[in-house]
Tab-separated table of C-alpha atoms and ligand atoms in Angstrom:
chain	number	residue	atom	x	y	z
A	1163	UNK	CA	-16.056	-26.633	-3.101
A	1164	UNK	CA	-14.305	-25.320	-0.431
A	1165	UNK	CA	-15.317	-22.441	1.299
A	1166	UNK	CA	-12.275	-22.102	3.511
A	1167	UNK	CA	-11.130	-18.273	3.438
A	1168	UNK	CA	-7.329	-19.192	2.985
A	1169	UNK	CA	-7.995	-21.465	0.355
A	1170	UNK	CA	-10.079	-19.126	-1.573
A	1171	UNK	CA	-7.688	-16.389	-1.230
A	1172	UNK	CA	-4.974	-18.500	-2.518
A	1173	UNK	CA	-6.750	-19.520	-5.284
A	1174	UNK	CA	-7.407	-15.848	-6.268
A	1175	UNK	CA	-3.336	-15.166	-5.686
A	1176	UNK	CA	-2.577	-17.900	-8.102
A	1177	UNK	CA	-5.023	-16.537	-10.823
A	1178	UNK	CA	-3.264	-12.733	-9.777
A	1179	UNK	CA	-0.107	-14.200	-10.571
A	1180	UNK	CA	-1.194	-16.367	-13.832
A	1181	UNK	CA	-2.110	-12.342	-15.405
A	1182	UNK	CA	0.914	-11.186	-14.284
A	1183	UNK	CA	2.672	-13.674	-16.053
A	1184	UNK	CA	0.649	-13.160	-18.632
A	1185	UNK	CA	1.570	-9.211	-18.915
A	1186	UNK	CA	4.997	-9.926	-18.679
A	1187	UNK	CA	4.715	-11.790	-22.010
A	1188	UNK	CA	3.152	-9.163	-23.454
A	1189	UNK	CA	4.514	-6.235	-22.040
A	1190	UNK	CA	6.707	-5.580	-25.239
A	1191	UNK	CA	3.427	-6.055	-27.536
A	1192	UNK	CA	1.170	-4.047	-28.926
A	1193	UNK	CA	-0.357	-1.504	-26.322
A	1194	UNK	CA	-3.699	-2.829	-26.761
A	1195	UNK	CA	-2.964	-6.554	-25.797
A	1196	UNK	CA	-0.743	-5.013	-23.225
A	1197	UNK	CA	-3.695	-2.880	-21.832
A	1198	UNK	CA	-6.564	-5.638	-21.946
A	1199	UNK	CA	-4.249	-7.728	-19.513
A	1200	UNK	CA	-3.773	-4.586	-17.344
A	1201	UNK	CA	-7.381	-4.092	-16.975
A	1202	UNK	CA	-7.664	-7.942	-16.278
A	1203	UNK	CA	-5.272	-7.366	-13.305
A	1204	UNK	CA	-6.823	-4.261	-12.254
A	1205	UNK	CA	-10.143	-6.160	-11.957
A	1206	UNK	CA	-8.582	-8.939	-9.905
A	1207	UNK	CA	-6.981	-6.943	-7.901
A	1208	UNK	CA	-9.651	-4.568	-6.853
A	1209	UNK	CA	-12.181	-7.305	-6.269
A	1210	UNK	CA	-9.358	-9.498	-4.047
A	1211	UNK	CA	-8.541	-6.117	-1.979
A	1212	UNK	CA	-12.047	-5.457	-1.413
A	1213	UNK	CA	-12.942	-8.906	0.011
A	1214	UNK	CA	-9.907	-8.746	2.274
A	1215	UNK	CA	-10.123	-5.470	3.560
A	1216	UNK	CA	-13.772	-5.949	4.255
A	1217	UNK	CA	-13.989	-9.248	5.615
A	1218	UNK	CA	-10.632	-11.151	6.125
A	1219	UNK	CA	-8.239	-8.667	7.399
A	1220	UNK	CA	-10.962	-7.076	10.375
A	1221	UNK	CA	-12.067	-10.266	10.950
A	1222	UNK	CA	-8.711	-12.195	11.542
A	1223	UNK	CA	-7.359	-8.716	13.317
A	1224	UNK	CA	-10.306	-9.564	16.104
A	1225	UNK	CA	-9.513	-13.161	16.505
A	1226	UNK	CA	-6.009	-13.932	15.920
A	1227	UNK	CA	-4.254	-10.533	18.109
A	1228	UNK	CA	-0.843	-12.219	17.160
A	1229	UNK	CA	-0.874	-11.255	13.701
A	1230	UNK	CA	-2.302	-7.590	14.356
A	1231	UNK	CA	1.380	-6.127	12.867
A	1232	UNK	CA	1.012	-8.150	9.776
A	1233	UNK	CA	-2.417	-6.641	9.265
A	1234	UNK	CA	-1.334	-3.207	9.560
A	1235	UNK	CA	1.501	-3.465	7.399
A	1236	UNK	CA	-0.878	-5.336	5.068
A	1237	UNK	CA	-3.098	-2.212	4.886
A	1238	UNK	CA	-0.258	-0.278	4.158
A	1239	UNK	CA	0.665	-2.590	1.462
A	1240	UNK	CA	-2.800	-2.642	-0.271
A	1241	UNK	CA	-2.817	0.662	0.109
A	1242	UNK	CA	0.462	1.636	-2.038
A	1243	UNK	CA	-1.265	-1.197	-4.621
A	1244	UNK	CA	-4.747	0.651	-4.714
A	1245	UNK	CA	-2.667	4.005	-5.672
A	1246	UNK	CA	-0.607	2.304	-8.607
A	1247	UNK	CA	-4.032	0.644	-9.738
A	1248	UNK	CA	-6.013	3.792	-9.971
A	1249	UNK	CA	-2.945	5.390	-11.579
A	1250	UNK	CA	-2.921	2.861	-14.360
A	1251	UNK	CA	-6.814	2.666	-14.576
A	1252	UNK	CA	-6.754	6.383	-16.067
A	1253	UNK	CA	-3.873	5.961	-18.063
A	1254	UNK	CA	-3.452	5.010	-21.623
A	1255	UNK	CA	-1.552	1.553	-22.371
A	1256	UNK	CA	0.605	3.350	-24.691
A	1257	UNK	CA	1.975	6.000	-22.368
A	1258	UNK	CA	5.335	5.760	-21.759
A	1259	UNK	CA	4.952	5.178	-18.204
A	1260	UNK	CA	2.430	2.205	-18.161
A	1261	UNK	CA	4.955	-0.772	-18.419
A	1262	UNK	CA	6.991	0.514	-15.717
A	1263	UNK	CA	4.385	1.077	-13.214
A	1264	UNK	CA	2.609	-1.960	-14.063
A	1265	UNK	CA	6.002	-3.727	-13.226
A	1266	UNK	CA	6.083	-2.107	-9.659
A	1267	UNK	CA	2.419	-2.421	-9.040
A	1268	UNK	CA	3.661	-6.511	-9.843
A	1269	UNK	CA	6.725	-6.180	-7.779
A	1270	UNK	CA	4.806	-4.930	-4.929
A	1271	UNK	CA	1.621	-7.531	-5.182
A	1272	UNK	CA	4.017	-9.929	-5.373
A	1273	UNK	CA	5.811	-9.401	-2.264
A	1274	UNK	CA	2.347	-8.641	-0.578
A	1275	UNK	CA	1.104	-11.890	-1.470
A	1276	UNK	CA	4.259	-13.767	-0.250
A	1277	UNK	CA	4.052	-12.639	2.844
A	1278	UNK	CA	0.575	-13.493	3.314
A	1279	UNK	CA	1.023	-17.037	2.065
A	1280	UNK	CA	4.450	-17.558	3.774
A	1281	UNK	CA	4.207	-15.178	7.019
A	1282	UNK	CA	0.764	-14.821	8.613
A	1283	UNK	CA	-1.741	-17.009	6.663
A	1284	UNK	CA	-0.052	-20.276	8.406
A	1285	UNK	CA	-0.267	-18.351	11.797
A	1286	UNK	CA	-4.216	-17.855	10.975
A	1287	UNK	CA	-4.843	-21.111	9.904
A	1288	UNK	CA	-3.306	-22.531	13.249
A	1289	UNK	CA	-5.284	-20.239	15.761
A	1290	UNK	CA	-8.747	-20.592	13.851
A	1291	UNK	CA	-10.702	-23.741	13.652
A	1292	UNK	CA	-11.494	-25.320	9.981
A	1293	UNK	CA	-15.181	-23.727	10.825
A	1294	UNK	CA	-14.484	-20.159	11.552
A	1295	UNK	CA	-12.040	-20.404	8.348
A	1296	UNK	CA	-15.227	-21.819	6.392
A	1297	UNK	CA	-17.360	-18.903	7.932
A	1298	UNK	CA	-14.991	-16.289	6.880
A	1299	UNK	CA	-14.699	-17.564	3.336
A	1300	UNK	CA	-18.714	-17.990	2.858
A	1301	UNK	CA	-18.935	-14.145	3.931
A	1302	UNK	CA	-15.973	-13.652	1.236
A	1303	UNK	CA	-17.949	-15.549	-0.835
A	1304	UNK	CA	-21.185	-13.717	-0.102
A	1305	UNK	CA	-19.803	-10.483	-0.737
A	1306	UNK	CA	-18.104	-11.113	-3.946
A	1307	UNK	CA	-21.032	-9.932	-6.641
A	1308	UNK	CA	-21.172	-6.960	-4.671
A	1309	UNK	CA	-17.545	-5.916	-4.782
A	1310	UNK	CA	-16.064	-3.358	-6.826
A	1311	UNK	CA	-14.332	-4.338	-10.060
A	1312	UNK	CA	-12.693	-0.955	-11.290
A	1313	UNK	CA	-10.214	1.369	-8.618
A	1314	UNK	CA	-12.155	4.479	-9.359
A	1315	UNK	CA	-15.787	2.667	-8.354
A	1316	UNK	CA	-16.131	4.779	-4.759
A	1317	UNK	CA	-16.397	1.245	-2.786
A	1318	UNK	CA	-12.977	0.542	-3.769
A	1319	UNK	CA	-11.427	4.014	-3.200
A	1320	UNK	CA	-12.926	4.199	0.366
A	1321	UNK	CA	-10.079	2.054	1.858
A	1322	UNK	CA	-7.351	4.412	0.086
A	1323	UNK	CA	-9.366	7.491	1.078
A	1324	UNK	CA	-9.281	6.449	4.706
A	1325	UNK	CA	-5.753	5.348	4.748
A	1326	UNK	CA	-4.503	8.872	3.668
A	1327	UNK	CA	-7.314	11.459	5.930
A	1328	UNK	CA	-7.690	8.853	8.735
N	627	FE2	FE1	-3.764	-8.519	0.658
N	628	FE2	FE1	-4.308	-11.353	-0.956
Protein backbone atom coordinates (compact mmCIF):
# COMPACT_ATOMS: atom_id res chain seq x y z
CA UNK A 1 0.00 0.00 0.00
CA UNK A 2 1.29 3.46 -0.89
CA UNK A 3 1.90 5.90 1.92
CA UNK A 4 2.21 8.84 -0.49
CA UNK A 5 0.48 11.75 1.27
CA UNK A 6 -1.33 12.97 -1.83
CA UNK A 7 -2.52 9.47 -2.73
CA UNK A 8 -3.88 9.01 0.81
CA UNK A 9 -5.66 12.36 0.87
CA UNK A 10 -7.20 11.71 -2.54
CA UNK A 11 -8.50 8.35 -1.28
CA UNK A 12 -10.21 10.24 1.54
CA UNK A 13 -11.65 12.70 -0.97
CA UNK A 14 -13.05 9.82 -3.00
CA UNK A 15 -14.82 8.39 0.03
CA UNK A 16 -16.12 11.85 0.98
CA UNK A 17 -17.51 12.33 -2.54
CA UNK A 18 -19.19 8.92 -2.30
CA UNK A 19 -20.87 9.93 0.98
CA UNK A 20 -22.01 13.23 -0.53
CA UNK A 21 -23.62 11.31 -3.38
CA UNK A 22 -25.31 8.99 -0.87
CA UNK A 23 -26.71 12.03 0.94
CA UNK A 24 -28.06 13.52 -2.28
CA UNK A 25 -29.80 10.21 -3.04
CA UNK A 26 -31.30 10.14 0.47
CA UNK A 27 -32.09 13.79 1.14
CA UNK A 28 -35.79 13.50 0.32
CA UNK A 29 -36.20 10.22 2.21
CA UNK A 30 -36.72 9.55 5.92
CA UNK A 31 -34.86 11.81 8.37
CA UNK A 32 -33.24 8.82 10.11
CA UNK A 33 -31.48 7.57 6.99
CA UNK A 34 -30.41 11.10 6.08
CA UNK A 35 -29.03 11.65 9.58
CA UNK A 36 -27.00 8.44 9.44
CA UNK A 37 -25.26 9.51 6.25
CA UNK A 38 -24.55 12.97 7.66
CA UNK A 39 -23.01 11.35 10.74
CA UNK A 40 -20.66 9.44 8.42
CA UNK A 41 -19.89 12.63 6.48
CA UNK A 42 -19.06 14.49 9.69
CA UNK A 43 -16.74 11.71 10.84
CA UNK A 44 -14.94 11.50 7.50
CA UNK A 45 -14.50 15.28 7.34
CA UNK A 46 -13.38 15.58 10.96
CA UNK A 47 -10.65 12.96 10.57
CA UNK A 48 -9.51 14.25 7.18
CA UNK A 49 -9.41 17.91 8.22
CA UNK A 50 -7.48 17.03 11.36
CA UNK A 51 -4.79 15.14 9.42
CA UNK A 52 -4.44 17.97 6.92
CA UNK A 53 -4.34 20.62 9.64
CA UNK A 54 -1.88 18.75 11.84
CA UNK A 55 0.46 17.21 9.28
CA UNK A 56 -0.02 18.03 5.60
CA UNK A 57 -0.63 21.78 5.72
CA UNK A 58 2.12 22.82 8.19
CA UNK A 59 4.61 20.48 6.53
CA UNK A 60 3.85 21.73 3.02
CA UNK A 61 3.83 25.34 4.18
CA UNK A 62 7.33 24.83 5.51
CA UNK A 63 8.70 22.94 2.51
CA UNK A 64 6.92 24.62 -0.45
CA UNK A 65 6.74 28.40 0.12
CA UNK A 66 5.18 28.74 -3.33
CA UNK A 67 1.83 27.40 -2.11
CA UNK A 68 1.65 29.42 1.10
CA UNK A 69 -1.34 31.47 -0.14
CA UNK A 70 -3.16 28.27 -1.12
CA UNK A 71 -2.55 26.85 2.35
CA UNK A 72 -3.82 29.99 4.06
CA UNK A 73 -6.96 29.93 1.92
CA UNK A 74 -7.38 26.25 2.70
CA UNK A 75 -7.27 26.88 6.45
CA UNK A 76 -10.08 29.41 6.01
CA UNK A 77 -12.11 26.94 3.94
CA UNK A 78 -11.60 24.29 6.62
CA UNK A 79 -12.78 26.79 9.18
CA UNK A 80 -16.05 27.46 7.35
CA UNK A 81 -16.61 23.71 6.99
CA UNK A 82 -15.80 23.20 10.70
CA UNK A 83 -18.54 25.62 11.71
CA UNK A 84 -21.11 23.92 9.47
CA UNK A 85 -20.05 20.46 10.74
CA UNK A 86 -20.34 21.60 14.33
CA UNK A 87 -23.84 23.00 13.74
CA UNK A 88 -25.02 19.90 11.89
CA UNK A 89 -23.70 17.66 14.64
CA UNK A 90 -25.88 19.42 17.19
CA UNK A 91 -29.02 19.50 14.97
CA UNK A 92 -31.81 16.97 14.51
CA UNK A 93 -32.05 15.41 11.08
CA UNK A 94 -35.68 16.57 10.81
CA UNK A 95 -34.80 20.23 11.46
CA UNK A 96 -36.06 22.34 8.54
CA UNK A 97 -32.52 23.69 8.00
CA UNK A 98 -30.76 20.32 8.06
CA UNK A 99 -30.81 19.51 4.34
CA UNK A 100 -30.01 23.12 3.38
CA UNK A 101 -27.06 23.25 5.75
CA UNK A 102 -25.73 19.90 4.55
CA UNK A 103 -26.07 21.07 0.95
CA UNK A 104 -24.04 24.21 1.69
CA UNK A 105 -21.42 22.07 3.46
CA UNK A 106 -21.19 19.79 0.43
CA UNK A 107 -20.86 22.73 -2.00
CA UNK A 108 -18.11 24.26 0.12
CA UNK A 109 -16.16 21.05 0.55
CA UNK A 110 -16.41 20.10 -3.13
CA UNK A 111 -15.01 23.50 -4.08
CA UNK A 112 -12.21 23.09 -1.55
CA UNK A 113 -11.33 19.54 -2.61
CA UNK A 114 -11.29 20.66 -6.23
CA UNK A 115 -8.76 23.38 -5.41
CA UNK A 116 -6.57 20.94 -3.51
CA UNK A 117 -6.59 18.35 -6.28
CA UNK A 118 -6.44 20.68 -9.29
CA UNK A 119 -4.51 23.71 -8.08
CA UNK A 120 -1.97 23.02 -5.41
CA UNK A 121 -1.46 19.29 -4.80
CA UNK A 122 0.16 19.07 -8.27
CA UNK A 123 2.57 21.88 -7.29
CA UNK A 124 3.39 20.01 -4.08
CA UNK A 125 4.04 16.80 -6.00
CA UNK A 126 6.36 18.65 -8.31
CA UNK A 127 8.25 20.34 -5.47
CA UNK A 128 8.64 17.38 -3.12
CA UNK A 129 10.27 14.08 -3.86
CA UNK A 130 8.58 10.72 -3.58
CA UNK A 131 10.36 10.00 -0.30
CA UNK A 132 9.20 13.21 1.33
CA UNK A 133 5.61 12.59 0.29
CA UNK A 134 5.79 9.04 1.63
CA UNK A 135 7.18 10.30 4.92
CA UNK A 136 4.39 12.86 5.29
CA UNK A 137 1.85 10.18 4.41
CA UNK A 138 3.29 7.81 7.00
CA UNK A 139 2.94 10.51 9.66
CA UNK A 140 -0.73 10.92 8.74
CA UNK A 141 -1.26 7.14 8.92
CA UNK A 142 0.35 7.08 12.37
CA UNK A 143 -1.80 9.96 13.59
CA UNK A 144 -5.06 8.68 12.13
CA UNK A 145 -6.04 6.43 15.06
CA UNK A 146 -5.69 9.42 17.40
CA UNK A 147 -7.74 11.78 15.22
CA UNK A 148 -11.05 13.10 16.58
CA UNK A 149 -14.10 11.54 14.93
CA UNK A 150 -16.79 14.04 15.93
CA UNK A 151 -16.80 17.82 15.36
CA UNK A 152 -17.31 18.64 19.06
CA UNK A 153 -14.17 16.92 20.41
CA UNK A 154 -11.62 19.39 21.82
CA UNK A 155 -9.00 18.28 19.27
CA UNK A 156 -11.42 18.99 16.44
CA UNK A 157 -12.47 22.33 17.89
CA UNK A 158 -8.97 23.60 18.50
CA UNK A 159 -8.28 24.84 14.95
CA UNK A 160 -11.70 26.43 14.63
CA UNK A 161 -11.17 28.22 17.93
CA UNK A 162 -7.63 29.29 16.96
CA UNK A 163 -9.00 30.74 13.73
CA UNK A 164 -11.43 32.97 15.62
CA UNK A 165 -9.37 33.89 18.68
CA UNK A 166 -5.84 34.05 17.29
FE1 LIG B 1 -8.45 20.38 2.93
FE1 LIG C 1 -8.43 17.38 1.55
